[in-house]
XYZ file of C-alpha atoms in Angstrom:
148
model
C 173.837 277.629 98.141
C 176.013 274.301 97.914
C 174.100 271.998 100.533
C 170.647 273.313 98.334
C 172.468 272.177 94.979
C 173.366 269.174 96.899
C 170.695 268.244 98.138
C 168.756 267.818 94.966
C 171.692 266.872 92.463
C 174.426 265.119 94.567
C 177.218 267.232 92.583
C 179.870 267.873 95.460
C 182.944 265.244 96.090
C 184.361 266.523 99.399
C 182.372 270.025 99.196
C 183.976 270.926 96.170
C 181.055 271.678 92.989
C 181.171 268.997 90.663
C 180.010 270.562 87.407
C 180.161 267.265 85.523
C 177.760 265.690 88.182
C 175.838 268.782 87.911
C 175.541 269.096 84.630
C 174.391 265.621 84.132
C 171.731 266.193 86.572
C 170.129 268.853 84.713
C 167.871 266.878 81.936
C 165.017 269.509 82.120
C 163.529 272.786 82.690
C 162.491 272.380 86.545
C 166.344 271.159 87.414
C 167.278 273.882 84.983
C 165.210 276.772 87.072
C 165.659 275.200 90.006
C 169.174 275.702 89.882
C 168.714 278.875 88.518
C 166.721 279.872 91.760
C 169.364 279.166 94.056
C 172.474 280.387 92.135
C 170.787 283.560 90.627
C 170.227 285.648 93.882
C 173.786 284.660 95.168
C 175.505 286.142 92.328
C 172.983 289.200 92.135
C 174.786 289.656 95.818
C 178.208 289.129 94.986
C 178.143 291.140 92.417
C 176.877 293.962 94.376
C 179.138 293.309 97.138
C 182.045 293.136 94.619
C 181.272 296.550 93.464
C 180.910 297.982 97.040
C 184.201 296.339 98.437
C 186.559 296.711 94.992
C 189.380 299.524 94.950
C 189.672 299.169 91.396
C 189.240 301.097 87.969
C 187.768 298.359 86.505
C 186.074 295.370 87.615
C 184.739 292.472 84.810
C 182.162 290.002 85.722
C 181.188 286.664 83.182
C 177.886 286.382 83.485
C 176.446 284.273 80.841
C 172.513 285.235 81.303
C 173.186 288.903 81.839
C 170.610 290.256 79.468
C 168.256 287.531 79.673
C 167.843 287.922 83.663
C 167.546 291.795 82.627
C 170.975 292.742 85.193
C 172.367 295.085 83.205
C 171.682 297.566 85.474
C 174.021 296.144 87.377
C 177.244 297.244 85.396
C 178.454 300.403 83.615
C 178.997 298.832 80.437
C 178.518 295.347 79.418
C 180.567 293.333 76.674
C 179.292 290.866 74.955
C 180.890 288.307 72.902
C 180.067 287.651 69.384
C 180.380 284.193 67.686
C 178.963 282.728 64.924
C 176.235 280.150 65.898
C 178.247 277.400 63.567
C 181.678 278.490 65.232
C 180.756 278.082 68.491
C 179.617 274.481 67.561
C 182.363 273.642 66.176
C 184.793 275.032 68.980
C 182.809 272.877 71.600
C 182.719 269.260 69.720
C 186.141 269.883 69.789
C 186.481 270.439 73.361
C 184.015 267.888 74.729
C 181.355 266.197 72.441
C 180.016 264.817 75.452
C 178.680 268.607 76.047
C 176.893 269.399 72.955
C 173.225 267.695 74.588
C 174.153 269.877 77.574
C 174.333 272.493 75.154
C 171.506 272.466 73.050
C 169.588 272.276 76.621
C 171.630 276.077 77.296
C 170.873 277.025 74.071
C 166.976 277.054 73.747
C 167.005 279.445 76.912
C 169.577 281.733 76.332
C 169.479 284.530 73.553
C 171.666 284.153 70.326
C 175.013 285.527 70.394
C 174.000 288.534 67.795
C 170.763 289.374 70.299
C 173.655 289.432 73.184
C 175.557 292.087 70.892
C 173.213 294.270 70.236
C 172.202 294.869 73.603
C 175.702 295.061 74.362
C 177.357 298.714 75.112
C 180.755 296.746 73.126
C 181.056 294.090 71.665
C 183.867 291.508 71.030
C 184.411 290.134 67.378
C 185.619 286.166 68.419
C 184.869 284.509 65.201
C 188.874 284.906 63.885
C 190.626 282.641 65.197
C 193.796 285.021 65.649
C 195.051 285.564 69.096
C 196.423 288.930 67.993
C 193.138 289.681 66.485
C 191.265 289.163 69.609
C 194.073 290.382 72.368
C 194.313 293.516 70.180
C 190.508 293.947 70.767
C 190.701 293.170 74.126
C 193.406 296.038 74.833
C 191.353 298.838 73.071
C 188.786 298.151 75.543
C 190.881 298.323 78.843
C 192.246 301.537 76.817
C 188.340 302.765 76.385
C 187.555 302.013 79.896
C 190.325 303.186 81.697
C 189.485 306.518 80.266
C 186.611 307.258 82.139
């Protein structure tokens, strides 16, 4: 996976990712599903072997184009994060402006934030900005999962 990536984008100082590099490198759809091409199937795997090797209860996975790569399947329930388009904007200018192109590139290829909920089995409300708001959300669904 990481002599692929760079090979074609030149993003790893000392064989560690950079995703700056990286990110800067992708300026178009055939970087963007090129990259997608070589990443994809290697978390498809680890996933899978996560889920065969884990003792746990519970086991969460990010994946940030679950339900547009259809991998649902994959898990027992999926959560999905809601957020106001005009939130999230905000949140990232003030974390990095220099990411907002980057962004808007992410953007046109992923679905909105309300199509992620409502293929979601649960979804998180992240629009408040209230810790307690959101870790008291948070610990209803370790509480609704552990159940099972």
């Amino acid at each position: 996976c990481s002599s692929d990536l760079d090979e074609r984008f030149h993003c790893y100082d000392d064989n560690i990712l950079n995703k700056s590099k990286l990110r800067d490198c992708l300026k178009n759809d055939d970087d963007l599903a090129y990259l997608n091409s070589i990443v994809h199937p290697y978390v498809i795997k680890r996933i899978k072997d996560l889920k065969k090797d884990s003792y746990d209860n519970i086991i969460i996975v990010e994946v940030p184009l679950l339900f547009e790569l259809h991998l649902e399947h994959l898990f027992d329930k999926t959560i999905a994060i809601y957020l106001e388009e005009d939130v999230r904007l905000k949140r990232l200018l003030s974390r990095d402006e220099e990411l907002y192109p980057f962004m808007l590139l992410l953007s046109e290829k992923q679905f909105t934030s309300l199509q992620k909920a409502s293929y979601a089995d649960i979804v998180i409300d992240n629009n408040v900005e209230d810790e307690k708001y959101l870790t008291n959300q948070i610990i209803n669904i370790i509480d609704l999962l552990s159940k099972k």
